[in-house]
mmCIF file of C-alpha atoms in Angstrom:
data_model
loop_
_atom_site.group_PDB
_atom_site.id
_atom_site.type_symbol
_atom_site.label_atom_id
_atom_site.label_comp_id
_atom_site.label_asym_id
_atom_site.label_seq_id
_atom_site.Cartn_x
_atom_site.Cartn_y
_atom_site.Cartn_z
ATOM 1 C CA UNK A 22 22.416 -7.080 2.681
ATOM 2 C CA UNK A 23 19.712 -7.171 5.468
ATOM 3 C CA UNK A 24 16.806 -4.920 4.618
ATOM 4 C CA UNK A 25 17.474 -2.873 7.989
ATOM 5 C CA UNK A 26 21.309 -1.861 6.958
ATOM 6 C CA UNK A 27 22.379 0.793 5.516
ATOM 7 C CA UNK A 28 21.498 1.221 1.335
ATOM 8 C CA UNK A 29 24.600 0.411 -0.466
ATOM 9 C CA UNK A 30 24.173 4.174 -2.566
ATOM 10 C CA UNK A 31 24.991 5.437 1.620
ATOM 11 C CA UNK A 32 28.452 4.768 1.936
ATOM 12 C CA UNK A 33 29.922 6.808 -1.124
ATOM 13 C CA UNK A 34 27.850 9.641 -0.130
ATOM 14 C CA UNK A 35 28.952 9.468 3.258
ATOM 15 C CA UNK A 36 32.512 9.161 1.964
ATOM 16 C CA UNK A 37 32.393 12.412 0.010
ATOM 17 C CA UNK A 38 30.483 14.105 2.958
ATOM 18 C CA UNK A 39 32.872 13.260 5.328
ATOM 19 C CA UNK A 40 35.748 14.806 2.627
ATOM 20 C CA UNK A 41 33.683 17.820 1.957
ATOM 21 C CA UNK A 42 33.888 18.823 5.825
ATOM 22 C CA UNK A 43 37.580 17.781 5.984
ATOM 23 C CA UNK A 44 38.226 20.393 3.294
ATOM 24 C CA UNK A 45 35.842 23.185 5.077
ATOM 25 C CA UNK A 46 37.527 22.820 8.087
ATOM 26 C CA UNK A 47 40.928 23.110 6.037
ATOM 27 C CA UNK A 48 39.638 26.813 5.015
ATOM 28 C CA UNK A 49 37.399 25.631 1.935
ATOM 29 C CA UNK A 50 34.166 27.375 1.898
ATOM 30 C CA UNK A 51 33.326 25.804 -1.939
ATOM 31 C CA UNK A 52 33.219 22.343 0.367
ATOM 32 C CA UNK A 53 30.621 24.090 3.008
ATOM 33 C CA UNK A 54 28.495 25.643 -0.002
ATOM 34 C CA UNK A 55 28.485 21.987 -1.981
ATOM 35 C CA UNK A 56 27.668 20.735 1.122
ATOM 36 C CA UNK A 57 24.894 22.781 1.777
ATOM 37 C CA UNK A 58 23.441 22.166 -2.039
ATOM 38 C CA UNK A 59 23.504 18.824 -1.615
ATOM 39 C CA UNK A 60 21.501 18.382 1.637
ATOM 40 C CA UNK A 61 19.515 21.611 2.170
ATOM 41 C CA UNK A 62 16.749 20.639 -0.241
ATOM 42 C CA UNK A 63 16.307 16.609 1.893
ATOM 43 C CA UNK A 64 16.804 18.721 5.003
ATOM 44 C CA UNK A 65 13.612 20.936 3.959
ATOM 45 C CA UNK A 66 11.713 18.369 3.100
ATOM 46 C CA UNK A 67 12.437 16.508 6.900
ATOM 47 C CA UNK A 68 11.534 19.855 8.492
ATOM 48 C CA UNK A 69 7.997 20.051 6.568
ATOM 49 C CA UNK A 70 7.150 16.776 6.742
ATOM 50 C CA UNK A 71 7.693 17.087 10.464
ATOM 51 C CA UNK A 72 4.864 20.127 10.676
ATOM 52 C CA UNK A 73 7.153 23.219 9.987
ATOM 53 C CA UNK A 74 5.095 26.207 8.203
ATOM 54 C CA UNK A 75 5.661 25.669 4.335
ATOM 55 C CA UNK A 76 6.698 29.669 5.005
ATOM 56 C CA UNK A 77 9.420 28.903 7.687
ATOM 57 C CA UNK A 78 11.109 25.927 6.250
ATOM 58 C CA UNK A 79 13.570 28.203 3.803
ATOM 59 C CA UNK A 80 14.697 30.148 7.474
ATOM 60 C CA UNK A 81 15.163 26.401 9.024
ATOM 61 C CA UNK A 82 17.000 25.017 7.206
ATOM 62 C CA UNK A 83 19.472 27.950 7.194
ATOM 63 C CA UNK A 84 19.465 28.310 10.801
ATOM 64 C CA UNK A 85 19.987 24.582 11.287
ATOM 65 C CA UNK A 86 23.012 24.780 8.437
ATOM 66 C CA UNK A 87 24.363 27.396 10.436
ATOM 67 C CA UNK A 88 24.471 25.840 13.830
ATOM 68 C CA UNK A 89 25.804 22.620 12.038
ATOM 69 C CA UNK A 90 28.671 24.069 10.558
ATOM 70 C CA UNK A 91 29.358 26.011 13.983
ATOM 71 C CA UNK A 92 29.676 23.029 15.445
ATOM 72 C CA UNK A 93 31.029 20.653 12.777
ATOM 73 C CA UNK A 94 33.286 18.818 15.272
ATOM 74 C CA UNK A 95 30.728 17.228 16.606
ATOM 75 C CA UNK A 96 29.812 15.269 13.775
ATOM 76 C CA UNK A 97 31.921 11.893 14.080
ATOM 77 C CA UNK A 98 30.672 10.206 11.123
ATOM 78 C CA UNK A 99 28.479 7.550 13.225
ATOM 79 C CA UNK A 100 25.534 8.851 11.516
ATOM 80 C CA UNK A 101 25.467 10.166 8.106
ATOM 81 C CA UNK A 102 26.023 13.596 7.900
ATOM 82 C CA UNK A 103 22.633 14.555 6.432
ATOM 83 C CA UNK A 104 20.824 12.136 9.105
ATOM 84 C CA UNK A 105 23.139 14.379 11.830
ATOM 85 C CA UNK A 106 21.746 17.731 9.874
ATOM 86 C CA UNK A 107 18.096 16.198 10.386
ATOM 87 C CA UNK A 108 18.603 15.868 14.142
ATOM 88 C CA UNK A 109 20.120 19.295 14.427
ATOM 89 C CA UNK A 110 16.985 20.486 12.710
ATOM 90 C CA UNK A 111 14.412 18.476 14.633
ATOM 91 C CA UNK A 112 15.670 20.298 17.638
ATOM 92 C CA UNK A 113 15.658 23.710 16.518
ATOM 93 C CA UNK A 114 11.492 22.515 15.369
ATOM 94 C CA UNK A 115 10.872 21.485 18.657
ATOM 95 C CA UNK A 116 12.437 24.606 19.939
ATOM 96 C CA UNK A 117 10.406 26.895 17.589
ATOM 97 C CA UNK A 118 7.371 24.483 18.983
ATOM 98 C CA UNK A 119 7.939 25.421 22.267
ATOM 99 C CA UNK A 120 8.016 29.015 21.604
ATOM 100 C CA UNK A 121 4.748 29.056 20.087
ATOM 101 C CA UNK A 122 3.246 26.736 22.531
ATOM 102 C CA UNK A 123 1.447 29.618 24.152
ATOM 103 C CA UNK A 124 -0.225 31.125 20.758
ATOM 104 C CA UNK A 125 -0.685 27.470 19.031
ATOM 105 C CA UNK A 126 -2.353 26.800 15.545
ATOM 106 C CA UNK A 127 -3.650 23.952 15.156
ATOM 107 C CA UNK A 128 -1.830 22.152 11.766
ATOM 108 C CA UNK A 129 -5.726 22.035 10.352
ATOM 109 C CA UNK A 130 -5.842 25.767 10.413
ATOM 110 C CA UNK A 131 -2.602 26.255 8.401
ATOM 111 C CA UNK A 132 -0.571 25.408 6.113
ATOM 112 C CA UNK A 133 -2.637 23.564 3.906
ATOM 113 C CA UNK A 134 -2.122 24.719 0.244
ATOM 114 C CA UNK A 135 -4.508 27.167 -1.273
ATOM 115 C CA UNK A 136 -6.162 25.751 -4.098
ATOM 116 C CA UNK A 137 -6.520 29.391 -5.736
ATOM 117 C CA UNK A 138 -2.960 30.199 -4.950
ATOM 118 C CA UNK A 139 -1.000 30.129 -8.219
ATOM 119 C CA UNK A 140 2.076 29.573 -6.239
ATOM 120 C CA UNK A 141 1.045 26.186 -4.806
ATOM 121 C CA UNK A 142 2.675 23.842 -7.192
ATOM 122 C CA UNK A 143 2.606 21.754 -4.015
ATOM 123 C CA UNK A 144 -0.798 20.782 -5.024
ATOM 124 C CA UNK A 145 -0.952 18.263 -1.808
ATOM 125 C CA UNK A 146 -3.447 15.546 -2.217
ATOM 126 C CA UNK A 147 -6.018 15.050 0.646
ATOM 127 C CA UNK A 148 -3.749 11.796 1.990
ATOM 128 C CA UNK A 149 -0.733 13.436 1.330
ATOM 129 C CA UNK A 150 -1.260 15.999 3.747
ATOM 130 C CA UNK A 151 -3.509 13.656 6.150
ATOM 131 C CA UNK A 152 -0.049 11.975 6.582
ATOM 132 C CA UNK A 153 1.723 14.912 6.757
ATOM 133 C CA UNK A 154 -0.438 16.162 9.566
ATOM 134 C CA UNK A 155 -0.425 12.641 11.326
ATOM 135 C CA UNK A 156 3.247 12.596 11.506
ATOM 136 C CA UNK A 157 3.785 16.486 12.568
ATOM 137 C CA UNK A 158 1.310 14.667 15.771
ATOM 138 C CA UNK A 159 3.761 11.880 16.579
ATOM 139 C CA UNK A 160 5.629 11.748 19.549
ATOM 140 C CA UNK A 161 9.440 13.512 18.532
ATOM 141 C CA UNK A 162 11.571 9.984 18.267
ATOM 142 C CA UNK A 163 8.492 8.510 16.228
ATOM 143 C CA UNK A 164 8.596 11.047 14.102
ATOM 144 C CA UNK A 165 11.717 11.845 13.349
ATOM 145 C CA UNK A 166 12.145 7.953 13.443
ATOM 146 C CA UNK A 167 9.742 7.484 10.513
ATOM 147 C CA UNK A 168 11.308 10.056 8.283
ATOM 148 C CA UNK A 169 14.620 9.361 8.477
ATOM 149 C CA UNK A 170 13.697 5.706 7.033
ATOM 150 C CA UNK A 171 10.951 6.688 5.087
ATOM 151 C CA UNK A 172 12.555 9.472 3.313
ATOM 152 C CA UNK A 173 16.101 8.774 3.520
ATOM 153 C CA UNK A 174 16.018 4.978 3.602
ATOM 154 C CA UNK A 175 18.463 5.050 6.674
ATOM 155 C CA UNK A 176 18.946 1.728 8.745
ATOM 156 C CA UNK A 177 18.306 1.455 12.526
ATOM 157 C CA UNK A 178 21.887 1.856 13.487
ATOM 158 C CA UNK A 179 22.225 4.831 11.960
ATOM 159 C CA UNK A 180 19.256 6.302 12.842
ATOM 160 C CA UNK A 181 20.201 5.790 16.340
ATOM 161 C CA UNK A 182 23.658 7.140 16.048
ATOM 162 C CA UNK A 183 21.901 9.987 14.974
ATOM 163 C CA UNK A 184 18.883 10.423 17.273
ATOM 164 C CA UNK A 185 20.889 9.129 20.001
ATOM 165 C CA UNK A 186 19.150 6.254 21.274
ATOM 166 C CA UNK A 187 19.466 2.231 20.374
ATOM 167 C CA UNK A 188 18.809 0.496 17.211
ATOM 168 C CA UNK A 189 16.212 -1.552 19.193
ATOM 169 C CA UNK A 190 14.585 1.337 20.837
ATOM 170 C CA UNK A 191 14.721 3.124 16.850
ATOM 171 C CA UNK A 192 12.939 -0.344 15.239
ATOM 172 C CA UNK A 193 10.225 -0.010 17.933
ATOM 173 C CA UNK A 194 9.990 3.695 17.569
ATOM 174 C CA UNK A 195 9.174 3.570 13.697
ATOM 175 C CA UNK A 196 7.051 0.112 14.303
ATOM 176 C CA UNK A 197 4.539 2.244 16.431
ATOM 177 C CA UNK A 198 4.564 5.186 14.205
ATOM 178 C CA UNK A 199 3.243 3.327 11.507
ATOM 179 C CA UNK A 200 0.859 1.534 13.516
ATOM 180 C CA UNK A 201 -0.609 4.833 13.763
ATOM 181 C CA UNK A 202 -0.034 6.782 10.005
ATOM 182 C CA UNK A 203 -1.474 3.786 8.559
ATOM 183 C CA UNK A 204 -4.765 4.242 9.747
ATOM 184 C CA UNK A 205 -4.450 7.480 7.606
ATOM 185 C CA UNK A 206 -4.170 6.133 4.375
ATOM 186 C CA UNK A 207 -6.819 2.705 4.815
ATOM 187 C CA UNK B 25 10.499 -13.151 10.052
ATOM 188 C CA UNK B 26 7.042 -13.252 8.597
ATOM 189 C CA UNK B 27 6.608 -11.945 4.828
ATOM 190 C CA UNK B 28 4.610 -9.087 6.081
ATOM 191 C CA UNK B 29 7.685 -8.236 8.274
ATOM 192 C CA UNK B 30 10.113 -9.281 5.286
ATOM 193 C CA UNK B 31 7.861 -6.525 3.392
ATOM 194 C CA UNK B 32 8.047 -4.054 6.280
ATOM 195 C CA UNK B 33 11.630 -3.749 6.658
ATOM 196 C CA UNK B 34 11.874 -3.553 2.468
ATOM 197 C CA UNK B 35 9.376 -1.144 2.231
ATOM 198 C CA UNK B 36 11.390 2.219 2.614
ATOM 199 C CA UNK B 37 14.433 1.040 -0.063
ATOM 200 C CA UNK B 38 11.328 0.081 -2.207
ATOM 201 C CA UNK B 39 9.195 3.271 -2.355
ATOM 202 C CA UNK B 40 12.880 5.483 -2.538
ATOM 203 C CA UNK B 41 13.534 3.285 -6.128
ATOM 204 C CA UNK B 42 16.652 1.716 -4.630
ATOM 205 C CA UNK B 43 15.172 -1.727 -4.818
ATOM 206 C CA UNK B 44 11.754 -3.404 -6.441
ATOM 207 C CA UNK B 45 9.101 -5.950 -4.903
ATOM 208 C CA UNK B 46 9.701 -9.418 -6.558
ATOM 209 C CA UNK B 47 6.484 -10.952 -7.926
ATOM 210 C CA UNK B 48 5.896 -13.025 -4.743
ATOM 211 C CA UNK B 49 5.782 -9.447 -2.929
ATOM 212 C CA UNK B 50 3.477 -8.276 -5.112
ATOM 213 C CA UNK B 51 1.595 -10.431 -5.012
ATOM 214 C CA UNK B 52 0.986 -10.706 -1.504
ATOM 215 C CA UNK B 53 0.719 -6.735 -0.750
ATOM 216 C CA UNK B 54 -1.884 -6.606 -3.331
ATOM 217 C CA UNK B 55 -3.503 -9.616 -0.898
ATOM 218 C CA UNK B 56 -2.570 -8.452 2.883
ATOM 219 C CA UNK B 57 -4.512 -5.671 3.679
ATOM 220 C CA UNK B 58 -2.544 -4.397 6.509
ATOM 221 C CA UNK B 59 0.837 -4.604 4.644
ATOM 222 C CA UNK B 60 -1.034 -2.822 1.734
ATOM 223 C CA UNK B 61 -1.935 0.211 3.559
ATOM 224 C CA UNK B 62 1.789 0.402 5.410
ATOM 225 C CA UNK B 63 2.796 0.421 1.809
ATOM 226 C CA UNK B 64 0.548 3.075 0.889
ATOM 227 C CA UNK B 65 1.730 5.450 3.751
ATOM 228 C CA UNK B 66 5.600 4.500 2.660
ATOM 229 C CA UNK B 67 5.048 5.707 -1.063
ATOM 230 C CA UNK B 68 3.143 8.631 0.217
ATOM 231 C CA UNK B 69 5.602 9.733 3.012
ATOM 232 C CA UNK B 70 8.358 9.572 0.819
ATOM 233 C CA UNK B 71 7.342 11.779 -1.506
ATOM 234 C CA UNK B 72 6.344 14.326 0.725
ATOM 235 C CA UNK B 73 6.897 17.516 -0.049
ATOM 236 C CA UNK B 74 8.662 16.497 -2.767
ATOM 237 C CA UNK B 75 6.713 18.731 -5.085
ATOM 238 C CA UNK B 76 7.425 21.768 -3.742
ATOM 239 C CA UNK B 77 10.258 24.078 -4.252
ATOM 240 C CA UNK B 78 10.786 24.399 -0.031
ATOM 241 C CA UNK B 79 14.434 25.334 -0.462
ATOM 242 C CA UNK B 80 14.014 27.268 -3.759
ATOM 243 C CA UNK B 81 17.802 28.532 -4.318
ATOM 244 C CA UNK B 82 20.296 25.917 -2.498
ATOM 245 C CA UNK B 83 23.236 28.070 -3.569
ATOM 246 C CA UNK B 84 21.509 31.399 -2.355
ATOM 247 C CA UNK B 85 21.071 29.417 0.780
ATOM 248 C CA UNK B 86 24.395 27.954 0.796
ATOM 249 C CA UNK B 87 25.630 31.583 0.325
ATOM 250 C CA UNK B 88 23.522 33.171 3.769
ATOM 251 C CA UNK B 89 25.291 30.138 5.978
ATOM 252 C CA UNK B 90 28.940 31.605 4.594
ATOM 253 C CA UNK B 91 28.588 35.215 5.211
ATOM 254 C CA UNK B 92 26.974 34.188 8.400
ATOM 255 C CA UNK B 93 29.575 32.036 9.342
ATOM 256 C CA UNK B 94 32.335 34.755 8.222
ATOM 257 C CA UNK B 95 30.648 37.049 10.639
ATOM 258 C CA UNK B 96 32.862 37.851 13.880
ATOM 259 C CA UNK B 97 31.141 36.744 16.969
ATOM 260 C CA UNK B 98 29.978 39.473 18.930
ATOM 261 C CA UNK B 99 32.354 40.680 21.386
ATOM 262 C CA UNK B 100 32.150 41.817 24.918
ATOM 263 C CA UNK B 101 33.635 45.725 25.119
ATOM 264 C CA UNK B 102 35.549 47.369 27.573
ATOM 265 C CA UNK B 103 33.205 49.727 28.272
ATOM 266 C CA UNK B 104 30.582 47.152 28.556
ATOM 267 C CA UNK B 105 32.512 45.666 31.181
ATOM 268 C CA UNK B 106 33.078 49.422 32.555
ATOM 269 C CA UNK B 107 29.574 49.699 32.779
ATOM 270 C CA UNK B 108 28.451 46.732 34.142
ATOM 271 C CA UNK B 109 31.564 46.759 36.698
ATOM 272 C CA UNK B 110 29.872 50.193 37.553
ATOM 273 C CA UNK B 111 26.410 48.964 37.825
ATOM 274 C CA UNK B 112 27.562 46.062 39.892
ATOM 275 C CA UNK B 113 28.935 48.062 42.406
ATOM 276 C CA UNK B 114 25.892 49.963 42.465
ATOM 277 C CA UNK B 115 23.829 47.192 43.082
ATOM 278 C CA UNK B 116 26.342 46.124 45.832
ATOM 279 C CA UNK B 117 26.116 49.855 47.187
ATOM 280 C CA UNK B 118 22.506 50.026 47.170
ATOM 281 C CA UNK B 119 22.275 46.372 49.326
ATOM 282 C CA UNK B 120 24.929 47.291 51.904
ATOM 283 C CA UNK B 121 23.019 50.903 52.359
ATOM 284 C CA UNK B 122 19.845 48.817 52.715
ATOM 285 C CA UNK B 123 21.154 46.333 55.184
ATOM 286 C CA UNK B 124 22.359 49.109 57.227
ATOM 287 C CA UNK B 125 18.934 50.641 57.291
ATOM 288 C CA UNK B 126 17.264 47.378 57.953
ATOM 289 C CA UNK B 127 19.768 45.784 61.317
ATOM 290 C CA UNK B 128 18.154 49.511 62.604
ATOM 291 C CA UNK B 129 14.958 47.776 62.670
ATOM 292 C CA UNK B 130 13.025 46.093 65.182
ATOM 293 C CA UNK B 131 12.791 42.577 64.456
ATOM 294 C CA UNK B 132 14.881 42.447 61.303
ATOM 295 C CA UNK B 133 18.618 42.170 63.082
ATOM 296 C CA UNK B 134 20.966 39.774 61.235
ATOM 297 C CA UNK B 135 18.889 39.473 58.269
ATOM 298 C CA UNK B 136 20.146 40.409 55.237
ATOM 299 C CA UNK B 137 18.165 42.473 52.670
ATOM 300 C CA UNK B 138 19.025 40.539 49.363
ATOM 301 C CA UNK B 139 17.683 37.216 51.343
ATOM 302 C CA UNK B 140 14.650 38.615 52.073
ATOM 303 C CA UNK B 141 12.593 40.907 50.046
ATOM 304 C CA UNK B 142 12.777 41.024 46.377
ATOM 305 C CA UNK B 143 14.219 44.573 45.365
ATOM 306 C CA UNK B 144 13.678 46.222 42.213
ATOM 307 C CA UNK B 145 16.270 47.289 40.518
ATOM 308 C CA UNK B 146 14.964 48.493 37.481
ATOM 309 C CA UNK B 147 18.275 49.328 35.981
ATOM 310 C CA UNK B 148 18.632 45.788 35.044
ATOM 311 C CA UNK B 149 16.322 46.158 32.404
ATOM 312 C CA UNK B 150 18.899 47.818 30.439
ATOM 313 C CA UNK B 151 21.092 45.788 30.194
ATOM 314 C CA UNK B 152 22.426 43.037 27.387
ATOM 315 C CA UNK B 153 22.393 39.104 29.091
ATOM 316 C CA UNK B 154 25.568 39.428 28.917
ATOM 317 C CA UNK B 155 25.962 42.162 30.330
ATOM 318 C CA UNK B 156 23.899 41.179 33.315
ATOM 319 C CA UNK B 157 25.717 38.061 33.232
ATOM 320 C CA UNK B 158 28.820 40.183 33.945
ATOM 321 C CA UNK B 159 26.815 41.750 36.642
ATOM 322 C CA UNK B 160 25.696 38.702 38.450
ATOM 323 C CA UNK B 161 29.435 37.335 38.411
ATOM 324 C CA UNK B 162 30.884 40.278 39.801
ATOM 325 C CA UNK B 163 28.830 41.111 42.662
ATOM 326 C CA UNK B 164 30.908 39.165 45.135
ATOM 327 C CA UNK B 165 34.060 40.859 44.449
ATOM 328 C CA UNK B 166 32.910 43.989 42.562
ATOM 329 C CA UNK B 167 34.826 45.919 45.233
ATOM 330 C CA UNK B 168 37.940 44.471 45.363
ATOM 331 C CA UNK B 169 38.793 42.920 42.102
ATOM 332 C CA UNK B 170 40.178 44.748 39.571
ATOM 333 C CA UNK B 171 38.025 45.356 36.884
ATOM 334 C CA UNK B 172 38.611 44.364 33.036
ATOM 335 C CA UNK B 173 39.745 47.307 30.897
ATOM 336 C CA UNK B 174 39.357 50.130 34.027
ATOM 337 C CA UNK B 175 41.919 52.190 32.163
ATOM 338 C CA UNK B 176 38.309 53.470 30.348
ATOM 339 C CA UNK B 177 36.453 56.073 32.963
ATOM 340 C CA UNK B 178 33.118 57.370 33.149
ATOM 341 C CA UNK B 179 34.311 60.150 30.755
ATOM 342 C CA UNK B 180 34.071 57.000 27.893
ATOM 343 C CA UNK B 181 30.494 56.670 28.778
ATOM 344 C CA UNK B 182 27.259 57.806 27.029
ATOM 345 C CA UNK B 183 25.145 60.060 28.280
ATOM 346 C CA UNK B 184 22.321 57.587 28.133
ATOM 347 C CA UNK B 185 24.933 55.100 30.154
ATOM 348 C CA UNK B 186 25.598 57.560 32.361
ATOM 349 C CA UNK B 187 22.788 58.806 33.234
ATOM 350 C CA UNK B 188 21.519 54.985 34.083
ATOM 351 C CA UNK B 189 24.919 54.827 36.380
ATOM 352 C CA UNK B 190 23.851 57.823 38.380
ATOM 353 C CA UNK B 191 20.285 56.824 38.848
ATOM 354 C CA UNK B 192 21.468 53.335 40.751
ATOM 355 C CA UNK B 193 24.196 55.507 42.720
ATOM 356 C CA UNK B 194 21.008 57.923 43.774
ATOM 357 C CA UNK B 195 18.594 54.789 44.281
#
């Protein structure tokens, strides 16, 4: 196996994915809500390591959930069906980006756990969220690049399939995103 | 392929557990600076949020998409077709009135009113997009097509609705 392709643990997921929407579409909604358990929690994680409010990311990854299953016949199975979920959801970010263009905060002003706050078992370390605010800054197709190999493992063809662009352009995209995160963590 | 490229390309199946370095990669990311800190990032972005609960109840979650998805799309009435039929016409009413005043003017012969000046028509405002959707669509033939669901009359309308109706008919 080349070290770009696919992780062999991929394909049986993408197998029982791709059954789980055959039997929603057939009328099962158990299918849709297994389906939903097993990506929603990956599919929060993309949408905060991409710069969505901690507070948001419960309402994202509903909304994007929503709109996937809406539109479930446009997923043809060329990218996995979580990577498809994480494109879905990088658009409705960028959207929600867009909307708040005019009344910005910048990511040092939020976001960034409260040591006091009982509630932050998120207990970030200072790189952790350095990265996490370096990759929220990259350019959308670096970013979303990056994650979807460095959290899901994906290859470069299906990363493309997903993000709609070329293995190629996908290698170079996540080649200059680390260029620039590493300087975060030297 | 260079090793530090070899390492690159293994780095993300390596930090998500699915493989491990060999001792020869070890040994040289403990060496190569620049391949040490790309491995750095790698461990730390894929653990990234990882420690917190961001999707605390996946089947309470799971359970808001259903009754979402269960829920009937929102349909276009017949009176909201009565009343934007109504307010089209209005609208059509009010520009052919105003073109007649304006061809009376010195200067202004031939040109029509909705190509020139902007006009309010605060009425709008009112209504739904789709309902000014409707509006926009019919204004070409708002006086000659038949109009979806006219068996409903003004008597089905609200006094709020009608009151907006008569307003555009009395400008």
């Amino acid at each position: 196996m080349s070290a770009s392709t696919i992780p062999a643990s991929a394909a049986p997921e993408s197998a029982a994915d791709a059954a789980l929407v055959t039997d929603y579409r057939q009328g099962n909604e158990r299918a849709a809500a297994e389906l939903v358990r097993r990506h929603a929690p990956a599919l929060g994680r993309f949408l905060y390591s991409s710069g969505a409010d901690r507070d948001d990311v419960e309402d994202l990854v509903q909304e994007t959930l929503f709109r996937a299953f809406r539109r479930l016949d446009t997923w043809h199975g060329g990218a996995s069906f979580r990577s498809w979920l994480m494109a879905i959801g990088g658009n409705l970010l960028r959207d929600q980006f867009r909307k708040r263009a005019g009344r910005i905060v910048p990511m040092e002003d939020r976001d960034v756990p409260d040591r006091a706050d009982p509630h932050a078992d998120l207990a970030a370390g200072e790189t952790e969220e350095r990265v996490r605010k370096g990759i929220a800054g990259l350019p959308r197709l670096q970013r979303e690049v990056f994650l979807l190999r460095a959290q899901e493992g994906n290859g470069y063809e299906q990363i493309a399939a997903a993000l709609g662009t070329t293995p190629g352009a996908a290698r170079v995209h996540y080649h200059n995103a680390v260029k620039r995160l590493k300087e975060l963590v030297r | 392929m260079s090793i530090c490229d070899w390492l690159s390309d293994r780095m993300p199946s390596v930090a998500l557990g699915e493989t491990e370095w060999t001792p020869e990669e070890a040994r040289h990311l403990g060496d190569c600076a620049p391949c040490n800190a790309e491995w750095r990032l790698l461990q730390t972005a894929s653990r990234l949020g990882s420690a917190a609960r961001l999707v605390p109840d996946p089947h309470a979650t799971a359970r808001a998409v259903l009754l979402r998805l269960g829920r009937p799309e929102p349909r276009f009435s017949a009176r909201s077709w009565v009343f934007s039929a109504l307010a089209a016409a209005s609208i059509a009413a009010v520009m052919w009135v105003g073109g007649r005043g304006a061809a009376g003017n010195p200067g202004s012969e031939g040109t029509p009113v909705a190509a020139g000046l902007p006009m309010p028509l605060p009425e709008l405002d009112a209504l739904q997009p789709a309902e000014l959707d409707s509006v926009l669509t019919t204004m070409d033939d708002s006086s000659s097509s038949p109009v979806p669901g006219d068996d409903v009359g003004l008597g089905d309308l609200d006094s709020e609705e009608l009151q907006q109706v008569l307003d555009t008919w009395e400008g």
